[in-house]
PDB file of C-alpha atoms and ligand atoms in Angstrom:
ATOM      1  CA  MET A   1     -21.152 -12.534   0.760  1.00 42.00           C
ATOM      2  CA  ALA A   2     -18.251 -14.867   0.206  1.00 44.00           C
ATOM      3  CA  ASP A   3     -19.773 -16.314  -2.936  1.00 44.00           C
ATOM      4  CA  ALA A   4     -21.134 -13.229  -4.373  1.00 43.00           C
ATOM      5  CA  SER A   5     -20.512 -12.302  -8.127  1.00 46.00           C
ATOM      6  CA  PRO A   6     -16.943 -10.683  -8.724  1.00 45.00           C
ATOM      7  CA  ARG A   7     -18.931  -8.089 -10.796  1.00 46.00           C
ATOM      8  CA  ASP A   8     -20.742  -6.706  -7.570  1.00 46.00           C
ATOM      9  CA  ARG A   9     -18.397  -4.183  -6.194  1.00 47.00           C
ATOM     10  CA  ARG A  10     -18.887  -5.746  -2.494  1.00 53.00           C
ATOM     11  CA  ALA A  11     -17.837  -9.019  -3.270  1.00 69.00           C
ATOM     12  CA  VAL A  12     -14.822 -10.707  -1.493  1.00 80.00           C
ATOM     13  CA  VAL A  13     -11.622 -10.587  -3.965  1.00 85.00           C
ATOM     14  CA  ARG A  14      -9.280 -13.108  -2.938  1.00 91.00           C
ATOM     15  CA  VAL A  15      -6.393 -13.389  -5.218  1.00 95.00           C
ATOM     16  CA  ILE A  16      -3.541 -15.873  -5.467  1.00 95.00           C
ATOM     17  CA  PHE A  17      -0.260 -15.565  -7.613  1.00 95.00           C
ATOM     18  CA  LEU A  18       1.491 -18.223  -8.723  1.00 93.00           C
ATOM     19  CA  GLY A  19       4.310 -18.380 -11.181  1.00 91.00           C
ATOM     20  CA  PRO A  20       8.296 -18.093 -10.670  1.00 91.00           C
ATOM     21  CA  PRO A  21      10.503 -15.505  -9.241  1.00 86.00           C
ATOM     22  CA  GLY A  22      10.802 -12.913 -11.837  1.00 86.00           C
ATOM     23  CA  ALA A  23       7.421 -13.566 -13.429  1.00 91.00           C
ATOM     24  CA  GLY A  24       5.781 -10.062 -12.558  1.00 89.00           C
ATOM     25  CA  LYS A  25       3.778 -11.210  -9.484  1.00 91.00           C
ATOM     26  CA  GLY A  26       4.664  -8.237  -7.616  1.00 89.00           C
ATOM     27  CA  THR A  27       3.942  -5.626 -10.199  1.00 90.00           C
ATOM     28  CA  GLN A  28       0.704  -7.395 -11.334  1.00 95.00           C
ATOM     29  CA  ALA A  29      -0.671  -7.939  -7.779  1.00 95.00           C
ATOM     30  CA  ALA A  30       0.023  -4.160  -6.810  1.00 95.00           C
ATOM     31  CA  LYS A  31      -1.653  -2.734  -9.654  1.00 96.00           C
ATOM     32  CA  LEU A  32      -4.557  -5.360  -9.219  1.00 96.00           C
ATOM     33  CA  ALA A  33      -5.055  -4.645  -5.449  1.00 96.00           C
ATOM     34  CA  ALA A  34      -5.323  -0.833  -6.179  1.00 96.00           C
ATOM     35  CA  HIS A  35      -7.700  -1.188  -9.036  1.00 95.00           C
ATOM     36  CA  VAL A  36     -10.297  -3.431  -7.318  1.00 93.00           C
ATOM     37  CA  GLY A  37      -9.710  -1.358  -3.736  1.00 93.00           C
ATOM     38  CA  VAL A  38      -8.306  -4.316  -1.312  1.00 94.00           C
ATOM     39  CA  PRO A  39      -4.533  -4.714  -0.047  1.00 96.00           C
ATOM     40  CA  LYS A  40      -2.052  -6.390  -1.633  1.00 95.00           C
ATOM     41  CA  ILE A  41      -0.536  -8.734   0.886  1.00 95.00           C
ATOM     42  CA  GLY A  42       3.429  -9.099  -0.163  1.00 91.00           C
ATOM     43  CA  THR A  43       5.124 -11.462   2.315  1.00 89.00           C
ATOM     44  CA  GLY A  44       8.567 -10.506   0.668  1.00 85.00           C
ATOM     45  CA  GLU A  45       8.144  -6.925   1.631  1.00 86.00           C
ATOM     46  CA  MET A  46       6.438  -8.198   4.875  1.00 90.00           C
ATOM     47  CA  LEU A  47       9.496 -10.129   5.601  1.00 90.00           C
ATOM     48  CA  ARG A  48      12.278  -7.587   4.475  1.00 88.00           C
ATOM     49  CA  THR A  49      10.776  -5.206   6.996  1.00 86.00           C
ATOM     50  CA  ALA A  50      10.718  -7.744   9.689  1.00 86.00           C
ATOM     51  CA  ILE A  51      14.198  -8.178   9.099  1.00 90.00           C
ATOM     52  CA  ALA A  52      15.063  -4.641   8.992  1.00 92.00           C
ATOM     53  CA  LYS A  53      13.272  -3.872  12.454  1.00 90.00           C
ATOM     54  CA  GLU A  54      15.025  -7.155  13.968  1.00 92.00           C
ATOM     55  CA  THR A  55      11.361  -8.630  15.140  1.00 87.00           C
ATOM     56  CA  PRO A  56      11.702 -11.994  16.001  1.00 88.00           C
ATOM     57  CA  LEU A  57       9.967 -13.372  13.130  1.00 85.00           C
ATOM     58  CA  GLY A  58      12.192 -11.494  10.968  1.00 90.00           C
ATOM     59  CA  GLN A  59      15.368 -12.852  12.767  1.00 92.00           C
ATOM     60  CA  LYS A  60      14.079 -15.782  12.419  1.00 91.00           C
ATOM     61  CA  ALA A  61      13.950 -15.504   8.751  1.00 91.00           C
ATOM     62  CA  HIS A  62      16.854 -13.635   7.938  1.00 93.00           C
ATOM     63  CA  PRO A  63      19.538 -16.510   7.257  1.00 93.00           C
ATOM     64  CA  TYR A  64      17.143 -18.294   4.824  1.00 89.00           C
ATOM     65  CA  MET A  65      16.554 -15.179   2.796  1.00 84.00           C
ATOM     66  CA  GLU A  66      20.395 -14.619   2.735  1.00 84.00           C
ATOM     67  CA  ALA A  67      20.962 -17.810   1.422  1.00 82.00           C
ATOM     68  CA  GLY A  68      17.817 -17.592  -1.267  1.00 71.00           C
ATOM     69  CA  ASN A  69      16.235 -20.224   0.683  1.00 75.00           C
ATOM     70  CA  LEU A  70      12.642 -20.500   1.529  1.00 76.00           C
ATOM     71  CA  VAL A  71      11.842 -19.032   4.607  1.00 89.00           C
ATOM     72  CA  PRO A  72      10.045 -21.762   6.846  1.00 93.00           C
ATOM     73  CA  ASP A  73       6.018 -22.647   6.472  1.00 94.00           C
ATOM     74  CA  ASP A  74       5.068 -21.801  10.216  1.00 93.00           C
ATOM     75  CA  VAL A  75       7.189 -18.072   9.900  1.00 92.00           C
ATOM     76  CA  LEU A  76       5.095 -17.228   6.734  1.00 93.00           C
ATOM     77  CA  VAL A  77       1.890 -18.518   7.924  1.00 94.00           C
ATOM     78  CA  ALA A  78       2.165 -16.970  10.940  1.00 91.00           C
ATOM     79  CA  LEU A  79       3.265 -13.260   9.163  1.00 91.00           C
ATOM     80  CA  VAL A  80       0.017 -13.856   6.677  1.00 93.00           C
ATOM     81  CA  ARG A  81      -2.568 -14.955   9.750  1.00 91.00           C
ATOM     82  CA  GLU A  82      -1.953 -11.667  11.586  1.00 85.00           C
ATOM     83  CA  ARG A  83      -1.995  -9.493   8.412  1.00 90.00           C
ATOM     84  CA  ILE A  84      -5.275 -10.881   6.982  1.00 90.00           C
ATOM     85  CA  ALA A  85      -7.112 -10.409  10.288  1.00 88.00           C
ATOM     86  CA  GLU A  86      -6.726  -6.997  10.241  1.00 89.00           C
ATOM     87  CA  PRO A  87     -10.240  -4.834   9.263  1.00 93.00           C
ATOM     88  CA  ASP A  88      -8.959  -3.479   5.841  1.00 93.00           C
ATOM     89  CA  CYS A  89      -8.933  -7.585   4.519  1.00 91.00           C
ATOM     90  CA  VAL A  90     -12.462  -7.896   5.114  1.00 89.00           C
ATOM     91  CA  ARG A  91     -13.561  -7.506   1.488  1.00 89.00           C
ATOM     92  CA  GLY A  92     -10.367  -9.490   0.404  1.00 91.00           C
ATOM     93  CA  PHE A  93      -7.017  -9.184  -0.429  1.00 94.00           C
ATOM     94  CA  VAL A  94      -4.250 -10.065  -3.429  1.00 96.00           C
ATOM     95  CA  LEU A  95      -1.726 -12.129  -2.163  1.00 95.00           C
ATOM     96  CA  ASP A  96       1.981 -11.660  -3.237  1.00 91.00           C
ATOM     97  CA  GLY A  97       4.574 -14.444  -2.783  1.00 87.00           C
ATOM     98  CA  PHE A  98       2.315 -16.668  -0.398  1.00 93.00           C
ATOM     99  CA  PRO A  99       1.292 -19.599  -0.559  1.00 94.00           C
ATOM    100  CA  ARG A 100       4.571 -21.039  -2.130  1.00 89.00           C
ATOM    101  CA  THR A 101       4.148 -24.516  -0.489  1.00 91.00           C
ATOM    102  CA  MET A 102       1.873 -27.143   0.405  1.00 93.00           C
ATOM    103  CA  PRO A 103       1.597 -26.591   3.798  1.00 94.00           C
ATOM    104  CA  GLN A 104       1.344 -22.900   3.359  1.00 94.00           C
ATOM    105  CA  ALA A 105      -1.906 -23.699   1.100  1.00 93.00           C
ATOM    106  CA  ARG A 106      -3.165 -25.539   3.821  1.00 93.00           C
ATOM    107  CA  GLY A 107      -2.435 -22.930   6.486  1.00 93.00           C
ATOM    108  CA  LEU A 108      -4.095 -20.441   4.224  1.00 93.00           C
ATOM    109  CA  GLU A 109      -7.038 -22.780   3.687  1.00 90.00           C
ATOM    110  CA  GLU A 110      -7.426 -23.274   7.533  1.00 90.00           C
ATOM    111  CA  MET A 111      -7.026 -19.482   8.276  1.00 88.00           C
ATOM    112  CA  THR A 112      -9.934 -18.731   5.576  1.00 84.00           C
ATOM    113  CA  GLY A 113     -12.190 -21.046   6.328  1.00 80.00           C
ATOM    114  CA  GLY A 114     -10.945 -23.999   4.047  1.00 70.00           C
ATOM    115  CA  ASP A 115     -12.768 -22.999   0.768  1.00 72.00           C
ATOM    116  CA  PRO A 116     -10.585 -21.983  -2.217  1.00 69.00           C
ATOM    117  CA  HIS A 117     -13.173 -22.413  -4.533  1.00 68.00           C
ATOM    118  CA  ALA A 118     -13.998 -18.545  -4.248  1.00 76.00           C
ATOM    119  CA  TRP A 119     -10.511 -17.592  -5.146  1.00 88.00           C
ATOM    120  CA  ILE A 120      -8.935 -17.077  -8.077  1.00 92.00           C
ATOM    121  CA  VAL A 121      -5.366 -18.201  -8.813  1.00 95.00           C
ATOM    122  CA  PHE A 122      -3.170 -16.438 -11.716  1.00 96.00           C
ATOM    123  CA  ASP A 123      -0.647 -18.685 -12.949  1.00 95.00           C
ATOM    124  CA  ILE A 124       1.791 -16.645 -15.011  1.00 95.00           C
ATOM    125  CA  GLU A 125       4.154 -18.025 -17.372  1.00 94.00           C
ATOM    126  CA  VAL A 126       7.541 -17.093 -18.486  1.00 94.00           C
ATOM    127  CA  PRO A 127      10.509 -18.827 -20.064  1.00 94.00           C
ATOM    128  CA  ARG A 128      13.436 -19.353 -17.737  1.00 91.00           C
ATOM    129  CA  GLU A 129      16.031 -16.994 -19.577  1.00 89.00           C
ATOM    130  CA  VAL A 130      13.607 -14.258 -19.468  1.00 91.00           C
ATOM    131  CA  LEU A 131      13.536 -14.942 -15.857  1.00 90.00           C
ATOM    132  CA  MET A 132      17.349 -14.757 -15.247  1.00 89.00           C
ATOM    133  CA  MET A 133      17.731 -11.448 -17.458  1.00 87.00           C
ATOM    134  CA  ARG A 134      14.650  -9.612 -15.507  1.00 86.00           C
ATOM    135  CA  LEU A 135      15.781 -10.781 -11.868  1.00 87.00           C
ATOM    136  CA  SER A 136      19.326  -9.766 -12.186  1.00 88.00           C
ATOM    137  CA  GLY A 137      18.376  -6.308 -13.243  1.00 92.00           C
ATOM    138  CA  ARG A 138      16.674  -5.672 -10.399  1.00 91.00           C
ATOM    139  CA  ARG A 139      17.581  -2.665  -7.828  1.00 95.00           C
ATOM    140  CA  TRP A 140      15.791  -1.747  -4.861  1.00 93.00           C
ATOM    141  CA  CYS A 141      15.469   1.232  -2.835  1.00 95.00           C
ATOM    142  CA  PRO A 142      16.366  -0.202   0.799  1.00 93.00           C
ATOM    143  CA  SER A 143      14.652   2.970   2.379  1.00 95.00           C
ATOM    144  CA  CYS A 144      11.202   3.419   0.941  1.00 95.00           C
ATOM    145  CA  GLN A 145      11.563  -0.104  -1.017  1.00 91.00           C
ATOM    146  CA  ALA A 146      10.718   1.602  -4.674  1.00 93.00           C
ATOM    147  CA  THR A 147      11.715  -1.501  -7.205  1.00 90.00           C
ATOM    148  CA  TYR A 148      13.458  -0.535 -10.380  1.00 94.00           C
ATOM    149  CA  HIS A 149      15.144  -2.301 -13.578  1.00 92.00           C
ATOM    150  CA  VAL A 150      18.304  -1.491 -15.112  1.00 92.00           C
ATOM    151  CA  VAL A 151      16.870  -2.173 -18.589  1.00 88.00           C
ATOM    152  CA  ASN A 152      13.193  -2.360 -18.267  1.00 84.00           C
ATOM    153  CA  ASP A 153      12.055   0.100 -15.630  1.00 91.00           C
ATOM    154  CA  PRO A 154      15.533   2.293 -14.820  1.00 96.00           C
ATOM    155  CA  PRO A 155      15.952   5.407 -12.272  1.00 97.00           C
ATOM    156  CA  LYS A 156      15.765   8.817 -13.717  1.00 97.00           C
ATOM    157  CA  ARG A 157      19.095   9.151 -12.648  1.00 96.00           C
ATOM    158  CA  GLU A 158      21.644   5.961 -12.676  1.00 95.00           C
ATOM    159  CA  GLY A 159      21.629   4.306  -9.380  1.00 96.00           C
ATOM    160  CA  VAL A 160      19.385   6.530  -7.270  1.00 97.00           C
ATOM    161  CA  CYS A 161      15.861   6.414  -6.194  1.00 97.00           C
ATOM    162  CA  ASP A 162      13.341   8.797  -7.821  1.00 97.00           C
ATOM    163  CA  VAL A 163      11.314   8.464  -5.001  1.00 97.00           C
ATOM    164  CA  CYS A 164      13.862   9.680  -2.174  1.00 97.00           C
ATOM    165  CA  GLY A 165      16.791  10.158  -3.450  1.00 97.00           C
ATOM    166  CA  THR A 166      18.564   6.877  -1.505  1.00 97.00           C
ATOM    167  CA  ALA A 167      21.431   4.816  -3.398  1.00 97.00           C
ATOM    168  CA  LEU A 168      19.661   1.545  -5.122  1.00 97.00           C
ATOM    169  CA  VAL A 169      21.204  -1.917  -4.022  1.00 96.00           C
ATOM    170  CA  GLN A 170      21.057  -5.384  -5.728  1.00 94.00           C
ATOM    171  CA  ARG A 171      18.776  -7.477  -3.020  1.00 87.00           C
ATOM    172  CA  GLU A 172      20.773 -10.383  -1.901  1.00 84.00           C
ATOM    173  CA  ASP A 173      17.904 -12.737  -2.994  1.00 78.00           C
ATOM    174  CA  ASP A 174      18.138 -11.047  -7.066  1.00 85.00           C
ATOM    175  CA  ARG A 175      22.176 -12.007  -7.432  1.00 87.00           C
ATOM    176  CA  GLU A 176      22.759 -14.822  -9.933  1.00 85.00           C
ATOM    177  CA  ALA A 177      23.907 -17.674  -8.207  1.00 86.00           C
ATOM    178  CA  VAL A 178      20.786 -16.866  -5.587  1.00 86.00           C
ATOM    179  CA  VAL A 179      18.381 -16.308  -8.548  1.00 86.00           C
ATOM    180  CA  ALA A 180      19.494 -19.868  -9.983  1.00 88.00           C
ATOM    181  CA  HIS A 181      18.695 -21.447  -6.400  1.00 87.00           C
ATOM    182  CA  ARG A 182      15.085 -19.863  -6.287  1.00 85.00           C
ATOM    183  CA  LEU A 183      14.086 -20.990  -9.816  1.00 89.00           C
ATOM    184  CA  GLN A 184      14.813 -24.736  -8.441  1.00 90.00           C
ATOM    185  CA  GLU A 185      12.983 -24.018  -5.510  1.00 86.00           C
ATOM    186  CA  TYR A 186      10.272 -23.013  -7.369  1.00 90.00           C
ATOM    187  CA  ASP A 187      10.056 -26.370  -9.510  1.00 90.00           C
ATOM    188  CA  ASP A 188      10.487 -28.253  -6.435  1.00 91.00           C
ATOM    189  CA  ARG A 189       7.922 -26.737  -3.978  1.00 87.00           C
ATOM    190  CA  THR A 190       6.034 -24.128  -5.565  1.00 87.00           C
ATOM    191  CA  PHE A 191       4.869 -26.023  -9.140  1.00 88.00           C
ATOM    192  CA  PRO A 192       3.088 -28.610  -7.334  1.00 90.00           C
ATOM    193  CA  LEU A 193       0.273 -25.868  -6.034  1.00 93.00           C
ATOM    194  CA  ILE A 194      -0.444 -25.541  -9.986  1.00 92.00           C
ATOM    195  CA  GLU A 195      -1.766 -29.171  -9.646  1.00 91.00           C
ATOM    196  CA  HIS A 196      -3.443 -28.390  -6.485  1.00 91.00           C
ATOM    197  CA  TYR A 197      -5.320 -25.499  -7.073  1.00 91.00           C
ATOM    198  CA  ARG A 198      -6.301 -26.832 -10.482  1.00 89.00           C
ATOM    199  CA  THR A 199      -9.163 -28.851  -9.043  1.00 86.00           C
ATOM    200  CA  ARG A 200      -9.943 -26.532  -6.022  1.00 86.00           C
ATOM    201  CA  ALA A 201     -10.000 -22.917  -7.204  1.00 88.00           C
ATOM    202  CA  ARG A 202     -10.567 -20.966 -10.423  1.00 89.00           C
ATOM    203  CA  MET A 203      -7.397 -21.161 -12.233  1.00 92.00           C
ATOM    204  CA  ALA A 204      -6.286 -18.727 -14.765  1.00 94.00           C
ATOM    205  CA  PRO A 205      -3.306 -19.153 -16.581  1.00 94.00           C
ATOM    206  CA  VAL A 206      -1.230 -16.194 -17.921  1.00 96.00           C
ATOM    207  CA  ASP A 207       1.191 -15.444 -20.710  1.00 96.00           C
ATOM    208  CA  GLY A 208       3.840 -13.371 -18.718  1.00 95.00           C
ATOM    209  CA  ASN A 209       6.231 -12.759 -21.459  1.00 95.00           C
ATOM    210  CA  ARG A 210       4.304  -9.743 -22.928  1.00 94.00           C
ATOM    211  CA  PRO A 211       4.012  -5.978 -21.797  1.00 91.00           C
ATOM    212  CA  MET A 212       2.728  -5.158 -18.278  1.00 91.00           C
ATOM    213  CA  ASP A 213      -0.177  -3.838 -19.421  1.00 95.00           C
ATOM    214  CA  ALA A 214      -1.641  -6.554 -21.861  1.00 96.00           C
ATOM    215  CA  VAL A 215      -0.745  -8.942 -18.637  1.00 96.00           C
ATOM    216  CA  PHE A 216      -2.913  -6.884 -16.674  1.00 97.00           C
ATOM    217  CA  ARG A 217      -5.809  -6.764 -18.836  1.00 96.00           C
ATOM    218  CA  ASP A 218      -5.744 -10.416 -18.950  1.00 95.00           C
ATOM    219  CA  LEU A 219      -6.082 -10.316 -14.946  1.00 95.00           C
ATOM    220  CA  LEU A 220      -9.028  -8.050 -15.582  1.00 95.00           C
ATOM    221  CA  ARG A 221     -10.873  -9.984 -17.804  1.00 94.00           C
ATOM    222  CA  ALA A 222     -10.579 -13.421 -15.902  1.00 92.00           C
ATOM    223  CA  LEU A 223     -11.865 -11.522 -12.715  1.00 90.00           C
ATOM    224  CA  GLU A 224     -14.746 -10.042 -14.638  1.00 88.00           C
ATOM    225  CA  VAL A 225     -13.486  -6.479 -13.303  1.00 85.00           C
ATOM    226  CA  PRO A 226     -14.151  -3.447 -15.860  1.00 85.00           C
ATOM    227  CA  ALA A 227     -10.624  -1.945 -16.780  1.00 83.00           C
TER     228      ALA A 227
HETATM  229 ZN1   ZN B   1      13.452   5.340  -1.920  1.00 69.38          ZN
END
């Protein structure tokens, strides 16, 4: 059933999002996963939870996250391998934040049987100055992990989570100096994946500098899923 048409409701859906930090991958991945009824696997969230709970993987990852560096490939591959072995992933999944390096892409191919042709890879493109504005305005609820933006998606009461009332914070990796570093890491380590997948998977470039709903409609069209 791995090669069934995406029009078939039982088809396996495997989606990868590429694109720089701030391109809107997390938001789109969550919407898409909910729409097609498969889990969204967000490595950023999984890491932050692991760090908060001080699990062995979390303790390994913490210093890298704090400095805005990419977490080592083996840590991320282990995290994703465990997650996609869970039963809710049999019909597929939407990956967010993974793979970001060539070794991670190879790790993913190993754990899913080696054939990336059944996957669709969305490459979300956004100009650099727009990314900087988007990222430095992000706020995050440390309690329930809801996300906000001071300009684009503010909470009802300034600085307070709508869902649970906790004070919002700026994540360490959204501070301006760290953001510049993350963008550089993207260019160095993740950008080559676009070339890698161009010949090995179904690639769909998406103009991410538009309203969220317009971007989302492009994703559905590329997946041949009804809106
Ligand atoms: Zn909250």
